[in-house]
């Protein structure tokens, strides 16, 4: 036990402790520094896989396959619901996992349109869209375009976040869209969307 260090000693001790705290909190070099600057790849989704969807024999047979989050429930859609160049093919319901919303899969006919143009046409067919932010991505041998945007919810009289991605395949374009009842529900489902995007590949 140190006795009689005095005010100067106490100030020096505090300076050492403060320096140690700042050093521990400061970003280090290399990959961690890049992640702080926002230049690294997104972190792995914090959800467990509930299995793969899209292959023959699965709940929804699609031109692509991807993992769905644990407890989410997938069902093929037969109703002719269209948005821009694509038609609703599959709904993946988040309610069994405790959230209110869907990850919806839309498919289209083969053509020469790029993933970006398909996604732009998809959003053009939706009312109340604003502040779109597009970016390219690659996964599972596929190259596509992803968008985050705001959509006006007239029922709740509020603006909420939504996001979607598009890829093209020999069987036609595929759009994955994540909505949600409100901003909170949307954010709670983003890890499941990230799981789908990161595991997306041709079927």
PDB file of C-alpha atoms in Angstrom:
ATOM      1  CA  UNK A   1       0.000   0.000   0.000  1.00  0.00           C
ATOM      2  CA  UNK A   2       1.427   3.407  -1.028  1.00  0.00           C
ATOM      3  CA  UNK A   3       1.064   6.165   1.555  1.00  0.00           C
ATOM      4  CA  UNK A   4       1.779   9.902   1.316  1.00  0.00           C
ATOM      5  CA  UNK A   5       2.027  10.108  -2.478  1.00  0.00           C
ATOM      6  CA  UNK A   6       0.460  13.564  -2.348  1.00  0.00           C
ATOM      7  CA  UNK A   7      -1.537  15.512  -4.955  1.00  0.00           C
ATOM      8  CA  UNK A   8       1.186  15.271  -7.592  1.00  0.00           C
ATOM      9  CA  UNK A   9       1.297  11.511  -7.247  1.00  0.00           C
ATOM     10  CA  UNK A  10      -2.465  11.266  -7.514  1.00  0.00           C
ATOM     11  CA  UNK A  11      -2.467  13.422 -10.664  1.00  0.00           C
ATOM     12  CA  UNK A  12       0.221  11.255 -12.242  1.00  0.00           C
ATOM     13  CA  UNK A  13      -1.712   8.098 -11.420  1.00  0.00           C
ATOM     14  CA  UNK A  14      -4.872   9.503 -12.969  1.00  0.00           C
ATOM     15  CA  UNK A  15      -2.956  10.474 -16.104  1.00  0.00           C
ATOM     16  CA  UNK A  16      -1.612   6.953 -16.483  1.00  0.00           C
ATOM     17  CA  UNK A  17      -5.082   5.420 -16.048  1.00  0.00           C
ATOM     18  CA  UNK A  18      -6.627   7.883 -18.526  1.00  0.00           C
ATOM     19  CA  UNK A  19      -3.917   7.199 -21.094  1.00  0.00           C
ATOM     20  CA  UNK A  20      -4.530   3.477 -20.762  1.00  0.00           C
ATOM     21  CA  UNK A  21      -8.279   3.894 -21.258  1.00  0.00           C
ATOM     22  CA  UNK A  22      -7.796   6.064 -24.342  1.00  0.00           C
ATOM     23  CA  UNK A  23      -5.313   3.615 -25.813  1.00  0.00           C
ATOM     24  CA  UNK A  24      -7.701   0.730 -25.275  1.00  0.00           C
ATOM     25  CA  UNK A  25     -10.603   2.597 -26.897  1.00  0.00           C
ATOM     26  CA  UNK A  26      -8.680   4.012 -29.864  1.00  0.00           C
ATOM     27  CA  UNK A  27      -8.995   2.094 -33.203  1.00  0.00           C
ATOM     28  CA  UNK A  28      -5.898   0.117 -34.042  1.00  0.00           C
ATOM     29  CA  UNK A  29      -4.234  -0.156 -37.422  1.00  0.00           C
ATOM     30  CA  UNK A  30      -4.948  -2.727 -40.116  1.00  0.00           C
ATOM     31  CA  UNK A  31      -8.352  -4.268 -40.684  1.00  0.00           C
ATOM     32  CA  UNK A  32      -9.932  -2.844 -37.521  1.00  0.00           C
ATOM     33  CA  UNK A  33      -9.087   0.699 -38.591  1.00  0.00           C
ATOM     34  CA  UNK A  34     -10.592   0.066 -42.014  1.00  0.00           C
ATOM     35  CA  UNK A  35     -13.768  -1.274 -40.407  1.00  0.00           C
ATOM     36  CA  UNK A  36     -14.054   1.909 -38.325  1.00  0.00           C
ATOM     37  CA  UNK A  37     -13.746   3.941 -41.516  1.00  0.00           C
ATOM     38  CA  UNK A  38     -16.544   1.932 -43.099  1.00  0.00           C
ATOM     39  CA  UNK A  39     -14.418   0.380 -45.841  1.00  0.00           C
ATOM     40  CA  UNK A  40     -14.611  -3.265 -44.816  1.00  0.00           C
ATOM     41  CA  UNK A  41     -17.212  -5.885 -45.745  1.00  0.00           C
ATOM     42  CA  UNK A  42     -20.379  -6.071 -43.595  1.00  0.00           C
ATOM     43  CA  UNK A  43     -20.225  -8.297 -40.536  1.00  0.00           C
ATOM     44  CA  UNK A  44     -21.734 -11.755 -40.731  1.00  0.00           C
ATOM     45  CA  UNK A  45     -25.479 -11.761 -39.964  1.00  0.00           C
ATOM     46  CA  UNK A  46     -26.327 -12.434 -36.321  1.00  0.00           C
ATOM     47  CA  UNK A  47     -28.956 -15.077 -37.065  1.00  0.00           C
ATOM     48  CA  UNK A  48     -28.848 -18.821 -37.456  1.00  0.00           C
ATOM     49  CA  UNK A  49     -29.803 -20.491 -40.711  1.00  0.00           C
ATOM     50  CA  UNK A  50     -33.092 -22.338 -40.837  1.00  0.00           C
ATOM     51  CA  UNK A  51     -32.190 -24.115 -44.070  1.00  0.00           C
ATOM     52  CA  UNK A  52     -31.877 -23.365 -47.754  1.00  0.00           C
ATOM     53  CA  UNK A  53     -34.644 -22.156 -50.051  1.00  0.00           C
ATOM     54  CA  UNK A  54     -34.952 -22.113 -53.830  1.00  0.00           C
ATOM     55  CA  UNK A  55     -33.758 -25.553 -54.932  1.00  0.00           C
ATOM     56  CA  UNK A  56     -36.107 -28.143 -56.399  1.00  0.00           C
ATOM     57  CA  UNK A  57     -38.204 -29.680 -53.656  1.00  0.00           C
ATOM     58  CA  UNK A  58     -37.977 -26.672 -51.331  1.00  0.00           C
ATOM     59  CA  UNK A  59     -40.976 -24.570 -50.318  1.00  0.00           C
ATOM     60  CA  UNK A  60     -40.253 -22.141 -53.186  1.00  0.00           C
ATOM     61  CA  UNK A  61     -38.451 -23.292 -56.338  1.00  0.00           C
ATOM     62  CA  UNK A  62     -36.498 -20.325 -57.684  1.00  0.00           C
ATOM     63  CA  UNK A  63     -33.710 -19.464 -60.160  1.00  0.00           C
ATOM     64  CA  UNK A  64     -31.489 -18.859 -57.102  1.00  0.00           C
ATOM     65  CA  UNK A  65     -31.025 -20.460 -53.701  1.00  0.00           C
ATOM     66  CA  UNK A  66     -30.215 -18.904 -50.333  1.00  0.00           C
ATOM     67  CA  UNK A  67     -30.505 -19.536 -46.601  1.00  0.00           C
ATOM     68  CA  UNK A  68     -33.477 -18.287 -44.629  1.00  0.00           C
ATOM     69  CA  UNK A  69     -33.302 -17.373 -40.957  1.00  0.00           C
ATOM     70  CA  UNK A  70     -34.233 -19.877 -38.302  1.00  0.00           C
ATOM     71  CA  UNK A  71     -37.997 -20.036 -37.581  1.00  0.00           C
ATOM     72  CA  UNK A  72     -38.925 -17.962 -40.645  1.00  0.00           C
ATOM     73  CA  UNK A  73     -41.596 -19.675 -42.760  1.00  0.00           C
ATOM     74  CA  UNK A  74     -41.560 -19.744 -46.592  1.00  0.00           C
ATOM     75  CA  UNK A  75     -44.537 -20.220 -48.890  1.00  0.00           C
ATOM     76  CA  UNK A  76     -44.859 -20.108 -52.674  1.00  0.00           C
ATOM     77  CA  UNK A  77     -47.248 -17.468 -54.073  1.00  0.00           C
ATOM     78  CA  UNK A  78     -49.557 -18.269 -56.963  1.00  0.00           C
ATOM     79  CA  UNK A  79     -51.409 -14.936 -57.166  1.00  0.00           C
ATOM     80  CA  UNK A  80     -50.345 -12.778 -60.160  1.00  0.00           C
ATOM     81  CA  UNK A  81     -48.947  -9.831 -58.200  1.00  0.00           C
ATOM     82  CA  UNK A  82     -46.590  -7.695 -60.280  1.00  0.00           C
ATOM     83  CA  UNK A  83     -44.263  -4.821 -59.489  1.00  0.00           C
ATOM     84  CA  UNK A  84     -42.419  -3.402 -62.447  1.00  0.00           C
ATOM     85  CA  UNK A  85     -40.779  -6.207 -64.460  1.00  0.00           C
ATOM     86  CA  UNK A  86     -41.152  -8.932 -61.814  1.00  0.00           C
ATOM     87  CA  UNK A  87     -43.883 -11.103 -60.290  1.00  0.00           C
ATOM     88  CA  UNK A  88     -44.205 -12.203 -56.666  1.00  0.00           C
ATOM     89  CA  UNK A  89     -43.061 -15.831 -56.363  1.00  0.00           C
ATOM     90  CA  UNK A  90     -42.403 -16.451 -52.667  1.00  0.00           C
ATOM     91  CA  UNK A  91     -43.120 -14.940 -49.255  1.00  0.00           C
ATOM     92  CA  UNK A  92     -40.890 -15.659 -46.270  1.00  0.00           C
ATOM     93  CA  UNK A  93     -42.781 -14.737 -43.118  1.00  0.00           C
ATOM     94  CA  UNK A  94     -40.953 -13.393 -40.036  1.00  0.00           C
ATOM     95  CA  UNK A  95     -43.891 -13.788 -37.622  1.00  0.00           C
ATOM     96  CA  UNK A  96     -42.829 -17.253 -36.342  1.00  0.00           C
ATOM     97  CA  UNK A  97     -39.530 -15.616 -35.326  1.00  0.00           C
ATOM     98  CA  UNK A  98     -41.285 -12.753 -33.520  1.00  0.00           C
ATOM     99  CA  UNK A  99     -41.182  -9.962 -36.122  1.00  0.00           C
ATOM    100  CA  UNK A 100     -43.880  -8.488 -38.359  1.00  0.00           C
ATOM    101  CA  UNK A 101     -42.900  -8.456 -42.019  1.00  0.00           C
ATOM    102  CA  UNK A 102     -41.801 -10.484 -44.997  1.00  0.00           C
ATOM    103  CA  UNK A 103     -38.783 -11.140 -47.147  1.00  0.00           C
ATOM    104  CA  UNK A 104     -40.417 -11.392 -50.566  1.00  0.00           C
ATOM    105  CA  UNK A 105     -38.919 -12.941 -53.697  1.00  0.00           C
ATOM    106  CA  UNK A 106     -39.934 -11.616 -57.107  1.00  0.00           C
ATOM    107  CA  UNK A 107     -38.963 -13.218 -60.421  1.00  0.00           C
ATOM    108  CA  UNK A 108     -39.119 -12.088 -64.047  1.00  0.00           C
ATOM    109  CA  UNK A 109     -38.683 -13.305 -67.582  1.00  0.00           C
ATOM    110  CA  UNK A 110     -35.225 -13.673 -69.159  1.00  0.00           C
ATOM    111  CA  UNK A 111     -33.974 -10.583 -70.958  1.00  0.00           C
ATOM    112  CA  UNK A 112     -31.102  -8.186 -71.446  1.00  0.00           C
ATOM    113  CA  UNK A 113     -31.851  -5.857 -68.525  1.00  0.00           C
ATOM    114  CA  UNK A 114     -29.125  -5.380 -65.930  1.00  0.00           C
ATOM    115  CA  UNK A 115     -29.699  -5.969 -62.227  1.00  0.00           C
ATOM    116  CA  UNK A 116     -29.555  -2.194 -61.683  1.00  0.00           C
ATOM    117  CA  UNK A 117     -32.202  -1.448 -64.313  1.00  0.00           C
ATOM    118  CA  UNK A 118     -34.479  -4.191 -62.942  1.00  0.00           C
ATOM    119  CA  UNK A 119     -34.177  -2.734 -59.446  1.00  0.00           C
ATOM    120  CA  UNK A 120     -34.810   0.809 -60.677  1.00  0.00           C
ATOM    121  CA  UNK A 121     -37.951  -0.341 -62.489  1.00  0.00           C
ATOM    122  CA  UNK A 122     -39.067  -2.229 -59.365  1.00  0.00           C
ATOM    123  CA  UNK A 123     -38.829   0.920 -57.252  1.00  0.00           C
ATOM    124  CA  UNK A 124     -40.401   3.092 -59.950  1.00  0.00           C
ATOM    125  CA  UNK A 125     -43.549   0.991 -59.615  1.00  0.00           C
ATOM    126  CA  UNK A 126     -43.799   1.726 -55.873  1.00  0.00           C
ATOM    127  CA  UNK A 127     -45.388   4.944 -54.597  1.00  0.00           C
ATOM    128  CA  UNK A 128     -43.725   7.189 -52.050  1.00  0.00           C
ATOM    129  CA  UNK A 129     -40.105   6.122 -52.614  1.00  0.00           C
ATOM    130  CA  UNK A 130     -37.309   8.542 -51.725  1.00  0.00           C
ATOM    131  CA  UNK A 131     -33.614   8.768 -50.847  1.00  0.00           C
ATOM    132  CA  UNK A 132     -32.552   5.672 -52.771  1.00  0.00           C
ATOM    133  CA  UNK A 133     -28.947   4.518 -52.233  1.00  0.00           C
ATOM    134  CA  UNK A 134     -27.708   1.944 -54.744  1.00  0.00           C
ATOM    135  CA  UNK A 135     -24.558  -0.180 -54.525  1.00  0.00           C
ATOM    136  CA  UNK A 136     -23.147  -3.170 -56.355  1.00  0.00           C
ATOM    137  CA  UNK A 137     -22.369  -6.471 -54.652  1.00  0.00           C
ATOM    138  CA  UNK A 138     -21.103  -9.948 -55.506  1.00  0.00           C
ATOM    139  CA  UNK A 139     -21.869 -13.224 -53.767  1.00  0.00           C
ATOM    140  CA  UNK A 140     -21.940 -16.913 -54.654  1.00  0.00           C
ATOM    141  CA  UNK A 141     -20.754 -16.262 -58.205  1.00  0.00           C
ATOM    142  CA  UNK A 142     -23.506 -13.689 -58.773  1.00  0.00           C
ATOM    143  CA  UNK A 143     -23.150  -9.953 -59.350  1.00  0.00           C
ATOM    144  CA  UNK A 144     -26.060  -7.747 -58.416  1.00  0.00           C
ATOM    145  CA  UNK A 145     -27.308  -4.386 -57.207  1.00  0.00           C
ATOM    146  CA  UNK A 146     -28.695  -3.520 -53.796  1.00  0.00           C
ATOM    147  CA  UNK A 147     -30.720  -0.490 -52.706  1.00  0.00           C
ATOM    148  CA  UNK A 148     -31.780   1.049 -49.402  1.00  0.00           C
ATOM    149  CA  UNK A 149     -34.559   3.624 -49.479  1.00  0.00           C
ATOM    150  CA  UNK A 150     -37.430   5.256 -47.642  1.00  0.00           C
ATOM    151  CA  UNK A 151     -41.052   4.439 -48.394  1.00  0.00           C
ATOM    152  CA  UNK A 152     -44.142   6.298 -47.251  1.00  0.00           C
ATOM    153  CA  UNK A 153     -46.575   4.214 -45.196  1.00  0.00           C
ATOM    154  CA  UNK A 154     -49.929   5.943 -45.656  1.00  0.00           C
ATOM    155  CA  UNK A 155     -51.738   3.720 -43.114  1.00  0.00           C
ATOM    156  CA  UNK A 156     -49.330   4.652 -40.300  1.00  0.00           C
ATOM    157  CA  UNK A 157     -48.690   8.152 -41.706  1.00  0.00           C
ATOM    158  CA  UNK A 158     -44.934   7.698 -41.459  1.00  0.00           C
ATOM    159  CA  UNK A 159     -41.864   7.026 -43.554  1.00  0.00           C
ATOM    160  CA  UNK A 160     -40.121   3.707 -43.072  1.00  0.00           C
ATOM    161  CA  UNK A 161     -36.947   2.027 -44.259  1.00  0.00           C
ATOM    162  CA  UNK A 162     -36.957  -0.692 -46.894  1.00  0.00           C
ATOM    163  CA  UNK A 163     -34.293  -2.458 -48.929  1.00  0.00           C
ATOM    164  CA  UNK A 164     -34.044  -4.764 -51.909  1.00  0.00           C
ATOM    165  CA  UNK A 165     -31.530  -6.459 -54.145  1.00  0.00           C
ATOM    166  CA  UNK A 166     -31.606  -7.768 -57.693  1.00  0.00           C
ATOM    167  CA  UNK A 167     -29.562 -10.307 -59.636  1.00  0.00           C
ATOM    168  CA  UNK A 168     -29.943 -11.641 -63.151  1.00  0.00           C
ATOM    169  CA  UNK A 169     -29.833 -15.326 -64.083  1.00  0.00           C
ATOM    170  CA  UNK A 170     -30.361 -17.312 -67.303  1.00  0.00           C
ATOM    171  CA  UNK A 171     -33.896 -17.996 -66.028  1.00  0.00           C
ATOM    172  CA  UNK A 172     -34.578 -14.297 -65.531  1.00  0.00           C
ATOM    173  CA  UNK A 173     -34.084 -11.567 -62.903  1.00  0.00           C
ATOM    174  CA  UNK A 174     -34.690 -12.130 -59.194  1.00  0.00           C
ATOM    175  CA  UNK A 175     -35.509  -9.418 -56.659  1.00  0.00           C
ATOM    176  CA  UNK A 176     -35.401  -9.931 -52.874  1.00  0.00           C
ATOM    177  CA  UNK A 177     -37.285  -7.242 -50.984  1.00  0.00           C
ATOM    178  CA  UNK A 178     -37.443  -6.600 -47.237  1.00  0.00           C
ATOM    179  CA  UNK A 179     -40.138  -4.310 -45.891  1.00  0.00           C
ATOM    180  CA  UNK A 180     -41.626  -4.447 -42.404  1.00  0.00           C
ATOM    181  CA  UNK A 181     -44.495  -2.896 -40.474  1.00  0.00           C
ATOM    182  CA  UNK A 182     -42.369   0.053 -39.348  1.00  0.00           C
ATOM    183  CA  UNK A 183     -38.748   1.112 -38.931  1.00  0.00           C
ATOM    184  CA  UNK A 184     -38.259  -0.948 -35.783  1.00  0.00           C
ATOM    185  CA  UNK A 185     -39.620  -4.122 -37.342  1.00  0.00           C
ATOM    186  CA  UNK A 186     -37.538  -3.553 -40.458  1.00  0.00           C
ATOM    187  CA  UNK A 187     -34.325  -3.199 -38.493  1.00  0.00           C
ATOM    188  CA  UNK A 188     -35.055  -6.326 -36.478  1.00  0.00           C
ATOM    189  CA  UNK A 189     -35.275  -8.305 -39.734  1.00  0.00           C
ATOM    190  CA  UNK A 190     -32.169  -6.934 -41.456  1.00  0.00           C
ATOM    191  CA  UNK A 191     -29.926  -9.794 -40.170  1.00  0.00           C
ATOM    192  CA  UNK A 192     -32.198 -12.299 -41.927  1.00  0.00           C
ATOM    193  CA  UNK A 193     -31.952 -10.260 -45.133  1.00  0.00           C
ATOM    194  CA  UNK A 194     -28.153 -10.165 -44.790  1.00  0.00           C
ATOM    195  CA  UNK A 195     -28.109 -13.940 -44.348  1.00  0.00           C
ATOM    196  CA  UNK A 196     -30.063 -14.351 -47.585  1.00  0.00           C
ATOM    197  CA  UNK A 197     -27.777 -11.960 -49.486  1.00  0.00           C
ATOM    198  CA  UNK A 198     -24.546 -13.482 -48.246  1.00  0.00           C
ATOM    199  CA  UNK A 199     -25.636 -17.057 -49.066  1.00  0.00           C
ATOM    200  CA  UNK A 200     -27.279 -16.237 -52.410  1.00  0.00           C
ATOM    201  CA  UNK A 201     -26.155 -18.428 -55.317  1.00  0.00           C
ATOM    202  CA  UNK A 202     -27.558 -19.963 -58.484  1.00  0.00           C
ATOM    203  CA  UNK A 203     -29.751 -22.954 -57.807  1.00  0.00           C
TER     204      UNK A 203
END
